[in-house]
Every structure is written in C-alpha cells, then in structure tokens.
C-alpha cells in the first residue's frame, strides 16, 4: 500500500482527462515542484492531459529523502515519466535543470527501446553534452541563504506565507540546496543523443544561455530540431511563463 501511495504521489494530474489521446509530461527545475505548471491545462488541446512529475522530498513525496545524485534522480524521474505517460504518446518538457533531466530521460528510454516521448521540449538550458559549466551553475551552492530566498521570490517559487515563516523558509532553502547538489553532479553519458523531434526555447536576455545554443543542441538532437528565442530572462517574462505552452511547437510541426 505504501509503495502505491508513493507511486501515485510521483505524478500530479491537475485536470484529469480520461479520454486524452496524448499527454504533456513536465519535469521540474532546480528547487521547484509541480506548482509552476499547474495552471497550464487550459492552454492545451482538449485531447492532451497535463501530467507533472514530482521529485522525491517535496509535495506529496515530502516524507521521502531527497535524491543525492543526478543518476539517482534520473532513475526516479524515468520511472515517473513512464507512469505519467501511461502508454499514450507524450511530449516531455523540462525547464532549466529539468531540461537536462528531460533530455537524459528521453535519451535513456530511446537507448533501451522503452516508451520514449514523441517530442522533447527543453527550456532555458544549454546543450547537455557540455556538462555543468560555471555558466550553468545558477543558482550556486555557495550562495548565502538570503540570496537563495531572494532568487526563489524573484521567480515566484515562494508565496508570502513561506517567506514569513522561518521554518518553511528553511525547508525551501534545504530543498534548493539538495537540488543544486544533484544538478552539479550531472555528468553526461558519452555520445548521449536523441533522434526524436526536439524544440529548444530560451530567453533572449538569459545570461545562462550561450550564444551558440542552436549549434550545441544540434550535436545531441539528431532528428528534427527547432530553436526559438523568446522575450525575457531565465524564466522569460511573467505573462509569457504563464502562457508558455502556447509557444510549444505543434507535435506534427516540430
């Protein structure tokens, strides 16, 4: 029974659509959960269900230990993605660290001949084959607690009641630091690549993204590749983030 509860908690479906023919499966970014994606169902086609992967140590999986390495989290995420897809065709989306995780999961599923996504969309991340560079270390493990809290408030991760509660703030910082440790442990597998259609989204003013992002992603995306620059920084603009699925390439046009 406990195993089943944990499995159910790893996938959140904000608006269940039992008749769905396709799913959009989303992976979280560093320090984040499923909250930033929960308002997206109304932006999706009627035949598409939103399924959000919840990593260990947060939300419905709060009682579980955080993952301590990239490989540990990637294995957990791959299992959750397959449960989220439920055998249907699906698009896999990830933002920032979640973009690398989405690529890693998709590449692994393809290599093993498992149920890989029909489409991969990655947002605000450089090509993963470079590994973690100083440019990608944003935020940084050495940042002070106050700086991490400021950053989480800037991107809308922390509601006022969390900021005002020292215990909740401490928990948010602990989660962020745990995710930073996982991100910084990422080591790309040699020759990892995907052959499925890939769309790369990035903010025109994002200092994390390298100018050669399109050329770099072309090294690991060996099928159709589409690269789109959008207004704003690492999280675009607030209105754009809320409507981000409107910028996703149609499945048949990637």
Short mmCIF file of C-alpha atoms in Angstrom, two decimals:
data_model
loop_
_atom_site.label_atom_id
_atom_site.label_comp_id
_atom_site.label_asym_id
_atom_site.label_seq_id
_atom_site.Cartn_x
_atom_site.Cartn_y
_atom_site.Cartn_z
CA UNK A 1 0.00 0.00 0.00
CA UNK A 2 2.77 2.45 0.91
CA UNK A 3 4.57 1.77 -2.38
CA UNK A 4 1.38 2.50 -4.29
CA UNK A 5 0.87 5.78 -2.41
CA UNK A 6 4.43 6.88 -3.24
CA UNK A 7 3.97 5.94 -6.90
CA UNK A 8 0.73 7.93 -7.11
CA UNK A 9 2.40 10.94 -5.45
CA UNK A 10 5.11 10.99 -8.12
CA UNK A 11 2.63 12.09 -10.82
CA UNK A 12 0.21 15.00 -10.45
CA UNK A 13 -2.64 15.47 -12.93
CA UNK A 14 -4.15 18.93 -12.29
CA UNK A 15 -7.09 18.33 -14.65
CA UNK A 16 -7.61 14.63 -15.39
CA UNK A 17 -8.78 13.90 -18.91
CA UNK A 18 -9.69 10.20 -19.11
CA UNK A 19 -10.30 10.39 -22.86
CA UNK A 20 -6.92 12.00 -23.60
CA UNK A 21 -5.03 10.72 -26.65
CA UNK A 22 -1.78 12.49 -25.72
CA UNK A 23 -0.02 13.71 -22.60
CA UNK A 24 2.28 16.62 -21.82
CA UNK A 25 4.66 15.38 -19.12
CA UNK A 26 6.63 18.07 -17.28
CA UNK A 27 9.78 17.83 -15.16
CA UNK A 28 10.64 20.41 -12.51
CA UNK A 29 13.55 22.83 -12.34
CA UNK A 30 16.12 23.32 -9.57
CA UNK A 31 14.34 23.95 -6.28
CA UNK A 32 10.91 23.68 -7.86
CA UNK A 33 7.95 21.37 -7.72
CA UNK A 34 4.83 20.96 -9.82
CA UNK A 35 3.28 24.30 -8.82
CA UNK A 36 4.67 26.45 -11.66
CA UNK A 37 2.98 24.20 -14.25
CA UNK A 38 -0.39 23.60 -12.61
CA UNK A 39 -2.24 26.39 -14.42
CA UNK A 40 -1.38 25.08 -17.90
CA UNK A 41 -4.29 22.65 -18.62
CA UNK A 42 -6.46 25.38 -20.12
CA UNK A 43 -3.74 26.15 -22.66
CA UNK A 44 -3.61 22.60 -24.01
CA UNK A 45 -5.63 20.91 -26.74
CA UNK A 46 -8.70 19.08 -25.49
CA UNK A 47 -7.12 15.72 -26.28
CA UNK A 48 -3.99 16.45 -24.20
CA UNK A 49 -3.71 15.79 -20.49
CA UNK A 50 -1.11 17.54 -18.32
CA UNK A 51 0.93 15.18 -16.12
CA UNK A 52 3.51 16.65 -13.73
CA UNK A 53 6.37 14.65 -12.25
CA UNK A 54 7.03 15.27 -8.56
CA UNK A 55 10.59 14.58 -7.43
CA UNK A 56 11.32 12.99 -4.02
CA UNK A 57 11.37 15.21 -0.95
CA UNK A 58 8.58 17.64 -1.88
CA UNK A 59 4.80 17.96 -2.10
CA UNK A 60 3.17 14.52 -1.92
CA UNK A 61 6.61 12.89 -1.59
CA UNK A 62 7.68 15.10 1.30
CA UNK A 63 8.35 12.10 3.56
CA UNK A 64 10.91 10.68 1.11
CA UNK A 65 14.58 11.56 1.17
CA UNK A 66 15.91 13.92 -1.47
CA UNK A 67 17.87 12.32 -4.28
CA UNK A 68 21.58 12.71 -3.59
CA UNK A 69 22.94 12.40 -7.14
CA UNK A 70 21.92 13.04 -10.72
CA UNK A 71 21.79 9.35 -11.58
CA UNK A 72 19.52 8.63 -8.61
CA UNK A 73 17.09 11.37 -9.57
CA UNK A 74 17.20 10.44 -13.26
CA UNK A 75 16.27 6.83 -12.49
CA UNK A 76 13.35 8.00 -10.35
CA UNK A 77 12.26 10.52 -12.99
CA UNK A 78 12.33 7.92 -15.77
CA UNK A 79 10.01 5.63 -13.83
CA UNK A 80 7.69 8.54 -13.05
CA UNK A 81 7.64 9.66 -16.69
CA UNK A 82 6.57 6.21 -17.84
CA UNK A 83 3.78 6.18 -15.23
CA UNK A 84 2.74 9.68 -16.27
CA UNK A 85 2.60 8.69 -19.94
CA UNK A 86 0.55 5.61 -19.17
CA UNK A 87 1.25 4.11 -22.59
CA UNK A 88 -0.04 7.12 -24.54
CA UNK A 89 2.04 9.19 -26.97
CA UNK A 90 3.55 12.06 -24.99
CA UNK A 91 5.60 15.23 -25.15
CA UNK A 92 8.29 15.53 -22.48
CA UNK A 93 9.05 19.05 -21.22
CA UNK A 94 11.67 20.33 -18.81
CA UNK A 95 12.84 23.79 -17.78
CA UNK A 96 16.42 24.65 -16.78
CA UNK A 97 17.75 21.66 -14.79
CA UNK A 98 14.53 19.94 -15.80
CA UNK A 99 15.51 20.38 -19.46
CA UNK A 100 18.67 18.38 -18.92
CA UNK A 101 16.68 15.82 -16.95
CA UNK A 102 14.12 15.55 -19.76
CA UNK A 103 16.92 15.01 -22.28
CA UNK A 104 18.62 12.43 -20.07
CA UNK A 105 15.37 10.53 -19.53
CA UNK A 106 14.43 10.65 -23.22
CA UNK A 107 17.89 9.53 -24.36
CA UNK A 108 17.86 6.66 -21.87
CA UNK A 109 14.39 5.47 -22.85
CA UNK A 110 15.30 5.59 -26.55
CA UNK A 111 18.54 3.70 -25.98
CA UNK A 112 16.73 0.96 -24.00
CA UNK A 113 13.89 0.68 -26.51
CA UNK A 114 11.32 1.74 -23.93
CA UNK A 115 8.37 4.12 -24.32
CA UNK A 116 10.24 7.28 -25.37
CA UNK A 117 8.44 10.60 -25.91
CA UNK A 118 7.13 11.54 -29.33
CA UNK A 119 8.56 15.02 -28.83
CA UNK A 120 11.07 16.67 -26.46
CA UNK A 121 10.81 20.33 -25.46
CA UNK A 122 13.59 21.85 -23.37
CA UNK A 123 13.56 25.36 -21.95
CA UNK A 124 16.31 27.67 -20.66
CA UNK A 125 19.19 25.20 -20.76
CA UNK A 126 22.39 24.84 -22.73
CA UNK A 127 23.19 21.62 -24.57
CA UNK A 128 23.80 18.85 -22.01
CA UNK A 129 26.85 17.29 -23.62
CA UNK A 130 28.97 20.17 -22.29
CA UNK A 131 28.38 19.06 -18.72
CA UNK A 132 27.94 21.59 -15.91
CA UNK A 133 29.98 24.70 -16.66
CA UNK A 134 30.36 27.81 -14.48
CA UNK A 135 27.73 29.44 -16.68
CA UNK A 136 25.21 26.73 -15.80
CA UNK A 137 25.74 26.98 -12.03
CA UNK A 138 22.78 29.26 -11.40
CA UNK A 139 21.97 29.46 -8.53
CA UNK A 140 25.20 28.34 -6.84
CA UNK A 141 25.75 26.07 -3.85
CA UNK A 142 27.91 28.72 -2.18
CA UNK A 143 25.16 31.36 -2.36
CA UNK A 144 24.03 32.60 1.05
CA UNK A 145 20.60 31.56 2.30
CA UNK A 146 19.32 35.11 1.85
CA UNK A 147 20.41 35.14 -1.80
CA UNK A 148 18.66 31.83 -2.47
CA UNK A 149 15.48 33.12 -0.85
CA UNK A 150 15.66 36.31 -2.91
CA UNK A 151 16.10 34.28 -6.09
CA UNK A 152 13.18 31.99 -5.27
CA UNK A 153 10.98 35.01 -4.62
CA UNK A 154 12.07 36.66 -7.87
CA UNK A 155 10.95 33.68 -9.93
CA UNK A 156 7.72 33.22 -8.00
CA UNK A 157 8.61 29.98 -6.20
CA UNK A 158 7.82 31.28 -2.73
CA UNK A 159 4.41 32.59 -1.69
CA UNK A 160 4.46 35.26 1.06
CA UNK A 161 3.44 32.82 3.81
CA UNK A 162 6.60 30.77 3.18
CA UNK A 163 8.85 33.83 3.30
CA UNK A 164 7.24 34.96 6.54
CA UNK A 165 7.63 31.57 8.26
CA UNK A 166 11.23 30.79 9.31
CA UNK A 167 10.60 27.04 9.38
CA UNK A 168 9.07 26.99 5.89
CA UNK A 169 11.84 29.23 4.56
CA UNK A 170 14.43 26.85 5.98
CA UNK A 171 12.70 23.92 4.27
CA UNK A 172 12.67 25.80 0.95
CA UNK A 173 16.39 26.52 1.24
CA UNK A 174 17.10 22.87 2.11
CA UNK A 175 15.20 21.76 -0.99
CA UNK A 176 17.04 24.24 -3.19
CA UNK A 177 20.45 23.19 -1.90
CA UNK A 178 19.61 19.50 -2.36
CA UNK A 179 18.67 20.15 -5.99
CA UNK A 180 21.81 22.20 -6.60
CA UNK A 181 23.94 19.29 -5.35
CA UNK A 182 22.12 16.96 -7.75
CA UNK A 183 22.48 19.37 -10.67
CA UNK A 184 26.19 19.88 -10.05
CA UNK A 185 26.74 16.10 -10.04
CA UNK A 186 25.47 15.77 -13.62
CA UNK A 187 27.89 14.04 -15.96
CA UNK A 188 26.54 13.48 -19.49
CA UNK A 189 26.80 9.95 -20.81
CA UNK A 190 29.28 9.65 -23.69
CA UNK A 191 27.57 10.08 -27.06
CA UNK A 192 24.13 10.55 -25.46
CA UNK A 193 21.68 11.83 -28.09
CA UNK A 194 18.06 11.62 -29.16
CA UNK A 195 16.57 11.03 -32.59
CA UNK A 196 13.08 12.27 -31.74
CA UNK A 197 11.94 15.83 -32.63
CA UNK A 198 13.36 18.47 -30.26
CA UNK A 199 12.34 22.06 -29.60
CA UNK A 200 14.65 24.36 -27.62
CA UNK A 201 13.23 27.50 -26.01
CA UNK A 202 15.33 30.19 -24.35
CA UNK A 203 15.06 33.80 -23.16
CA UNK A 204 16.73 36.46 -25.26
CA UNK A 205 18.11 38.12 -22.10
CA UNK A 206 19.11 34.93 -20.25
CA UNK A 207 22.77 35.26 -19.22
CA UNK A 208 22.93 31.49 -18.61
CA UNK A 209 22.38 30.61 -22.27
CA UNK A 210 25.40 30.58 -24.57
CA UNK A 211 25.22 32.35 -27.95
CA UNK A 212 25.86 29.10 -29.82
CA UNK A 213 22.94 27.29 -28.18
CA UNK A 214 21.45 26.16 -31.51
CA UNK A 215 24.71 24.72 -32.81
CA UNK A 216 25.38 23.00 -29.50
CA UNK A 217 21.96 21.36 -29.30
CA UNK A 218 22.38 20.16 -32.89
CA UNK A 219 25.15 17.86 -31.62
CA UNK A 220 22.75 15.87 -29.44
CA UNK A 221 19.45 16.30 -31.32
CA UNK A 222 19.89 14.10 -34.36
CA UNK A 223 16.33 14.33 -35.60
CA UNK A 224 14.29 17.46 -36.28
CA UNK A 225 15.50 20.45 -34.24
CA UNK A 226 13.71 23.76 -33.73
CA UNK A 227 15.21 26.59 -31.64
CA UNK A 228 13.08 29.58 -30.54
CA UNK A 229 14.22 32.72 -28.69
CA UNK A 230 11.53 34.31 -26.51
CA UNK A 231 11.40 37.64 -24.65
CA UNK A 232 12.84 37.85 -21.16
CA UNK A 233 15.40 36.08 -19.00
CA UNK A 234 15.77 32.62 -17.49
CA UNK A 235 12.04 32.47 -16.69
CA UNK A 236 11.05 34.72 -19.61
CA UNK A 237 8.50 37.35 -18.59
CA UNK A 238 5.76 36.56 -16.09
CA UNK A 239 2.93 36.76 -18.67
CA UNK A 240 4.93 34.63 -21.11
CA UNK A 241 5.69 31.96 -18.49
CA UNK A 242 2.01 31.64 -17.65
CA UNK A 243 1.26 31.06 -21.33
CA UNK A 244 4.43 29.14 -22.24
CA UNK A 245 2.63 26.12 -23.80
CA UNK A 246 1.32 28.50 -26.46
CA UNK A 247 4.91 28.60 -27.73
CA UNK A 248 5.31 24.83 -27.89
CA UNK A 249 5.66 23.54 -31.42
CA UNK A 250 2.66 21.51 -32.62
CA UNK A 251 3.54 17.84 -32.47
CA UNK A 252 3.34 17.39 -36.22
CA UNK A 253 5.37 20.54 -36.98
CA UNK A 254 8.48 20.23 -34.79
#
